[in-house]
JSON list of C-alpha atoms in Angstrom, two decimals:
[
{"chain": "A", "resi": 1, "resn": "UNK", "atom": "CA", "xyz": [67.72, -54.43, 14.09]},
{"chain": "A", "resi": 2, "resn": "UNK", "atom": "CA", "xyz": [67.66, -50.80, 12.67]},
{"chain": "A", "resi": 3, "resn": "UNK", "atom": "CA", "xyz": [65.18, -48.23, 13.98]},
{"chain": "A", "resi": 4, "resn": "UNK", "atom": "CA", "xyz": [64.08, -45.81, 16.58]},
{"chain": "A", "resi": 5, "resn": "UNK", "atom": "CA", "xyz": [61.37, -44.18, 17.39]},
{"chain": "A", "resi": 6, "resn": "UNK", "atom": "CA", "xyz": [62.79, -39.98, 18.45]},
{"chain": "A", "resi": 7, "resn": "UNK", "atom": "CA", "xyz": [60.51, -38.96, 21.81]},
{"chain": "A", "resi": 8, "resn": "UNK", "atom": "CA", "xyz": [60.55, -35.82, 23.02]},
{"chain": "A", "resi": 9, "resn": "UNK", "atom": "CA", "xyz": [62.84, -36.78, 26.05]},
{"chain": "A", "resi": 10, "resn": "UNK", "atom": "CA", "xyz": [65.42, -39.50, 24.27]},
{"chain": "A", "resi": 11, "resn": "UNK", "atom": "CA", "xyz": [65.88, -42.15, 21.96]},
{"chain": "A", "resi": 12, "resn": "UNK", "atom": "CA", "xyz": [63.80, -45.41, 22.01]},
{"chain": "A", "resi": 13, "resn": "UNK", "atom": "CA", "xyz": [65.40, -47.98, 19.96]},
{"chain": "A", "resi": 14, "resn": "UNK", "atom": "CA", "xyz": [63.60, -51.20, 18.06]},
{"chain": "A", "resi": 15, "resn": "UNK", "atom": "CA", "xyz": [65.92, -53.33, 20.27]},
{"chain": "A", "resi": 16, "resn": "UNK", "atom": "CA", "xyz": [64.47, -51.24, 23.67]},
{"chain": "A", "resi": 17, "resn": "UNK", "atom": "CA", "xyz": [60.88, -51.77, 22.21]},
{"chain": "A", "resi": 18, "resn": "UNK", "atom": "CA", "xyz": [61.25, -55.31, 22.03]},
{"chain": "A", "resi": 19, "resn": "UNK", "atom": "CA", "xyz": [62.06, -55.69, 25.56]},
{"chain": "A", "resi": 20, "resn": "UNK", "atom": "CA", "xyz": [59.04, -54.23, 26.79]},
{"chain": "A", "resi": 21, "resn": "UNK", "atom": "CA", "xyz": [56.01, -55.79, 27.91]},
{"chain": "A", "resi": 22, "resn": "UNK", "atom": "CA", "xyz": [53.61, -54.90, 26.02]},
{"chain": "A", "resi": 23, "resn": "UNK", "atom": "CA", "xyz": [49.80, -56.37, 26.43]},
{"chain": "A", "resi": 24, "resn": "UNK", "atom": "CA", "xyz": [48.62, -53.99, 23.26]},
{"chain": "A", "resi": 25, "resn": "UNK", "atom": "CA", "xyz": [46.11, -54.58, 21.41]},
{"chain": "A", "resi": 26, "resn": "UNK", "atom": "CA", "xyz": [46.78, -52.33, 18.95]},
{"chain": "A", "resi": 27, "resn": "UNK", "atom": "CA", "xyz": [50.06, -50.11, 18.29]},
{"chain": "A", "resi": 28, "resn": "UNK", "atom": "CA", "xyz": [49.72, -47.42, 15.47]},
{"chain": "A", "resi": 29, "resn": "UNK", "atom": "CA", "xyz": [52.86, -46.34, 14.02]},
{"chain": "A", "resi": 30, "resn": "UNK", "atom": "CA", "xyz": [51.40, -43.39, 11.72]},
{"chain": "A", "resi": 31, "resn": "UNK", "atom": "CA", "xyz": [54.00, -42.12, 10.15]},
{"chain": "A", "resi": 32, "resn": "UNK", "atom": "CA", "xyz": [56.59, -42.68, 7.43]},
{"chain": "A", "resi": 33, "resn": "UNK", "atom": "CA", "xyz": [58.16, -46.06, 6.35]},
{"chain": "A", "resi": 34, "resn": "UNK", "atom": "CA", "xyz": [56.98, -47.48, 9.59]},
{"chain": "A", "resi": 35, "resn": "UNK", "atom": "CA", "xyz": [56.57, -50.72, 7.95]},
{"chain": "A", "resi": 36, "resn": "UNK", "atom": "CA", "xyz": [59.86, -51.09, 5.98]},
{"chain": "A", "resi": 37, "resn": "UNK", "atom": "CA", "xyz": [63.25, -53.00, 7.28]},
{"chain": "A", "resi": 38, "resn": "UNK", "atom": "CA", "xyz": [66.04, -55.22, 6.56]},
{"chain": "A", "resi": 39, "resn": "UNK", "atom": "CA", "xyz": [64.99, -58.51, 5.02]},
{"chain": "A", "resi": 40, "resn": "UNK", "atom": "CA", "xyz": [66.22, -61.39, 6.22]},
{"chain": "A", "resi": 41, "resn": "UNK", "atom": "CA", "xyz": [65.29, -65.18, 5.91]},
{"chain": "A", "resi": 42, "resn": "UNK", "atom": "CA", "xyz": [62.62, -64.77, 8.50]},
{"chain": "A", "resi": 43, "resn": "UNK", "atom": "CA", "xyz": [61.25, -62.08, 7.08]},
{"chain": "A", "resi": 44, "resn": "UNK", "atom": "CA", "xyz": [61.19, -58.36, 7.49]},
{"chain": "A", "resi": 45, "resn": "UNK", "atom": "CA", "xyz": [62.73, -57.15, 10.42]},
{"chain": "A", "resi": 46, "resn": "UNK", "atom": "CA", "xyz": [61.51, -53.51, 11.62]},
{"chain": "A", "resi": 47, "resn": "UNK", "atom": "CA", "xyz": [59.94, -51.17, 13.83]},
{"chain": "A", "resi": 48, "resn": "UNK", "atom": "CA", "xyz": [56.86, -53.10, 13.88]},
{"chain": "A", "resi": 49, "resn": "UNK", "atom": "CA", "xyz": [58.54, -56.44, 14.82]},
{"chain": "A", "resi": 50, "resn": "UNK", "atom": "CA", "xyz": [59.79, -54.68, 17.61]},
{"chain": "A", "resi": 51, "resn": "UNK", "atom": "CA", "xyz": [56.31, -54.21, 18.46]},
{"chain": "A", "resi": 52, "resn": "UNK", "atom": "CA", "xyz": [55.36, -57.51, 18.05]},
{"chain": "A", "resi": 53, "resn": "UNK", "atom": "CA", "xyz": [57.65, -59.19, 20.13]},
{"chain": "A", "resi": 54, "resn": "UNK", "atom": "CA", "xyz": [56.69, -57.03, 22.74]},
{"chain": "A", "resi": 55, "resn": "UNK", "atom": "CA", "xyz": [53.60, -58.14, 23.09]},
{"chain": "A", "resi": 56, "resn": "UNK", "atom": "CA", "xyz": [51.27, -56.04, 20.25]},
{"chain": "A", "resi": 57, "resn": "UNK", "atom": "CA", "xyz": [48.68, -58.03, 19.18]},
{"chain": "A", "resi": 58, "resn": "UNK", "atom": "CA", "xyz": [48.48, -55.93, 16.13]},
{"chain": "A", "resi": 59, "resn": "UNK", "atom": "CA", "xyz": [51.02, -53.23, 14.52]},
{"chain": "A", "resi": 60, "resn": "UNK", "atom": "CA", "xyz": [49.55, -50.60, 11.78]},
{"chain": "A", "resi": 61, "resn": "UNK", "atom": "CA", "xyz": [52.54, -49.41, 9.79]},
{"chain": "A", "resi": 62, "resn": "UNK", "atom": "CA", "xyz": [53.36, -47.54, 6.64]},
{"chain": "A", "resi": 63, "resn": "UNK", "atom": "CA", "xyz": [55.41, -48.78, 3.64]},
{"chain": "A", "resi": 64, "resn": "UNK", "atom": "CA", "xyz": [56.64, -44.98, 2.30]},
{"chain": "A", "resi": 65, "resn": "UNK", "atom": "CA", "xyz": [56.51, -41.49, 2.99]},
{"chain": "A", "resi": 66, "resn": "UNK", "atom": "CA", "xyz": [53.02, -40.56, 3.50]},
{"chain": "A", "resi": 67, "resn": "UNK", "atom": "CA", "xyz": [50.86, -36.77, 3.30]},
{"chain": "A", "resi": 68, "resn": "UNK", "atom": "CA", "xyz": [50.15, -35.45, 6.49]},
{"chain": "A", "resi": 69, "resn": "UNK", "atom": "CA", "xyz": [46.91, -33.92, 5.77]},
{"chain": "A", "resi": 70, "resn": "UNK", "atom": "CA", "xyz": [45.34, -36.90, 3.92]},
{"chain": "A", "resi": 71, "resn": "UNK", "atom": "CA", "xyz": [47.12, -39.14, 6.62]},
{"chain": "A", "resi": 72, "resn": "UNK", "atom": "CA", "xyz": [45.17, -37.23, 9.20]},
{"chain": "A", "resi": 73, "resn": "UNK", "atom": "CA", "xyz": [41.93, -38.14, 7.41]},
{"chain": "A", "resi": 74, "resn": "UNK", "atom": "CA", "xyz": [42.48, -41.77, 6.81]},
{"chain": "A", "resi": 75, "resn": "UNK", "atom": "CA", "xyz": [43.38, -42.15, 10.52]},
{"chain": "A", "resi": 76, "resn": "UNK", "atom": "CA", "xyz": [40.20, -40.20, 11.89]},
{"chain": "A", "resi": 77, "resn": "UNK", "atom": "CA", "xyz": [38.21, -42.86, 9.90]},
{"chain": "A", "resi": 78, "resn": "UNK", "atom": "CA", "xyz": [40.04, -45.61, 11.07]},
{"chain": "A", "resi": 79, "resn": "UNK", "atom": "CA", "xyz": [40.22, -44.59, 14.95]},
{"chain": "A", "resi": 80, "resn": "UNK", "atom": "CA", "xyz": [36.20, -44.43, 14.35]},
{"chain": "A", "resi": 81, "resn": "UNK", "atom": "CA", "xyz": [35.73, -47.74, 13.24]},
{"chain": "A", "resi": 82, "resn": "UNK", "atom": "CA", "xyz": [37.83, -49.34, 15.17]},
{"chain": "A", "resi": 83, "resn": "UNK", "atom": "CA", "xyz": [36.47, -48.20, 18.72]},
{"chain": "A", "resi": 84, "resn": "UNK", "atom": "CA", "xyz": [32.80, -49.28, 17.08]},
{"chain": "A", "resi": 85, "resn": "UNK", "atom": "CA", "xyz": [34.28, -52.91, 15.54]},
{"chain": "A", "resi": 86, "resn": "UNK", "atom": "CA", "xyz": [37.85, -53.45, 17.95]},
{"chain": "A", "resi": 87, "resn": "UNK", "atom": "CA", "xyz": [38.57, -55.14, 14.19]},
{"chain": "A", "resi": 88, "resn": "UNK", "atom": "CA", "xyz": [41.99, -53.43, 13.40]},
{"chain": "A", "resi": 89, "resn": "UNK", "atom": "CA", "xyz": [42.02, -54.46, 9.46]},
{"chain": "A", "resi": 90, "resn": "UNK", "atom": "CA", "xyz": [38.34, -54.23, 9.25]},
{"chain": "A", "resi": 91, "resn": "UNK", "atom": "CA", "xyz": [38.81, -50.56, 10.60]},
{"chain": "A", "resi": 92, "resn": "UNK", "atom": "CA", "xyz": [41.60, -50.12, 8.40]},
{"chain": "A", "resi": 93, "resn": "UNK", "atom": "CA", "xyz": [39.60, -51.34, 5.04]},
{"chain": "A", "resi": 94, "resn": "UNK", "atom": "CA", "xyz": [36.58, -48.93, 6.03]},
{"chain": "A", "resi": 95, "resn": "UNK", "atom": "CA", "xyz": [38.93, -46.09, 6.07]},
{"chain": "A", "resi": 96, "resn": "UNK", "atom": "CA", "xyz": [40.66, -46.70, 2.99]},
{"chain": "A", "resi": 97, "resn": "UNK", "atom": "CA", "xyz": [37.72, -47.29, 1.20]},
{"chain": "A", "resi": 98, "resn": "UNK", "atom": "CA", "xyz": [36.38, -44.01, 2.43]},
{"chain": "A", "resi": 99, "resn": "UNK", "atom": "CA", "xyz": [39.40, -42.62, 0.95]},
{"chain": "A", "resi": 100, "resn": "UNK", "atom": "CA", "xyz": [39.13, -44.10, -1.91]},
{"chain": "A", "resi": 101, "resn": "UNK", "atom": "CA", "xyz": [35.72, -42.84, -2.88]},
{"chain": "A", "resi": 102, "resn": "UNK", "atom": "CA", "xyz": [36.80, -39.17, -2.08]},
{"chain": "A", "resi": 103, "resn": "UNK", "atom": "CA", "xyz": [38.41, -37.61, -5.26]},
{"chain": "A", "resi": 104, "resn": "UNK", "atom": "CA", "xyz": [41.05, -35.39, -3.13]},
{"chain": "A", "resi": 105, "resn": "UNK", "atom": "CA", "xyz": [42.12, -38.44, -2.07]},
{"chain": "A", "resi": 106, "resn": "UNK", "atom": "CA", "xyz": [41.07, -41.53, -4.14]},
{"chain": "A", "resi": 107, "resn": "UNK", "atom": "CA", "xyz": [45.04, -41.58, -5.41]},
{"chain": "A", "resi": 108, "resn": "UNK", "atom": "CA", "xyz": [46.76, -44.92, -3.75]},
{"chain": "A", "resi": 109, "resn": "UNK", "atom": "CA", "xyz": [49.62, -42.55, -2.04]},
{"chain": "A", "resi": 110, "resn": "UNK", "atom": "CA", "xyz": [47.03, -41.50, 0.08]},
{"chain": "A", "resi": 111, "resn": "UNK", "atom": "CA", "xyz": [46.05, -44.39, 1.79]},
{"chain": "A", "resi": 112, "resn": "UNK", "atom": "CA", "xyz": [47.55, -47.85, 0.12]},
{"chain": "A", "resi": 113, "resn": "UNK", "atom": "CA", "xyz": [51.17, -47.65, 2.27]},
{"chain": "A", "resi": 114, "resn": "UNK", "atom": "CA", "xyz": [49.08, -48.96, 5.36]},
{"chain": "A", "resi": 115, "resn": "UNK", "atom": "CA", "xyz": [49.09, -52.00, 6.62]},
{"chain": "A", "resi": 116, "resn": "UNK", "atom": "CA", "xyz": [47.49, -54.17, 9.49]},
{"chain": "A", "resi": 117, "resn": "UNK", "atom": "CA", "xyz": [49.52, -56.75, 10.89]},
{"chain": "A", "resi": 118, "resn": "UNK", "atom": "CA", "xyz": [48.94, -59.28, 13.52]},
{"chain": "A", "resi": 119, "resn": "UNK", "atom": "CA", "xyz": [46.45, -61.04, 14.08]},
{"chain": "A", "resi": 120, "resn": "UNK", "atom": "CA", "xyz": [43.53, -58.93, 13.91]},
{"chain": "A", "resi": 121, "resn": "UNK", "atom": "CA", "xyz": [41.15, -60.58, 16.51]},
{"chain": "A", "resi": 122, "resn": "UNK", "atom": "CA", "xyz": [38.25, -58.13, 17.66]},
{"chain": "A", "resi": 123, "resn": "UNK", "atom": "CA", "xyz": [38.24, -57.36, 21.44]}
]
């Protein structure tokens, strides 16, 4: 499985990530094509897979290259919500609707490439 994740002290690898234990909630991959892989007949295989089978109950990732500035934004909204509703695509609606009704940023490249998945239960 391609993908890595560059940390300031190495390389951690999808395949690494998968062998950890993970009891996460909640993993936020915030940055670019996060969300993309190689497709295979069970499915997309990618970074957030990885994340999956490590234990994440949920996995936000990206599907391209997204603004930094207007990323920033859409993620302050979303960290809000979710630490009032623990609701991960809930969260994730309420800040891209926020985005949406802001004119700067109302334009889908600034908030449609993100996605929830998992299985979204509220803590």
């Amino acid at each position: 499985m391609p993908g890595h994740i560059v940390l300031s002290k190495g390389i951690l690898t999808a395949e690494e990530i998968r062998s950890l234990d993970l009891s996460a909630e909640l993993v936020v991959l915030s940055c670019c094509n996060t969300g993309l892989g190689t497709v295979t007949g069970d499915g997309v295989l990618g970074m957030y897979r990885s994340f999956l089978a490590a234990g994440a109950a949920n996995v936000v990732a990206t599907l391209w290259r997204i603004p930094d500035k207007k990323t920033r934004k859409l993620m302050r909204h979303f960290y809000s919500s979710y630490k009032r509703s623990g609701d991960a695509a809930r969260a994730m609606r309420g800040a891209m609707l926020h985005m949406l009704r802001k004119e700067e940023t109302s334009a889908p490249p600034y908030w449609a490439a993100f996605s929830v998945i998992g299985g979204t239960a509220a803590i």
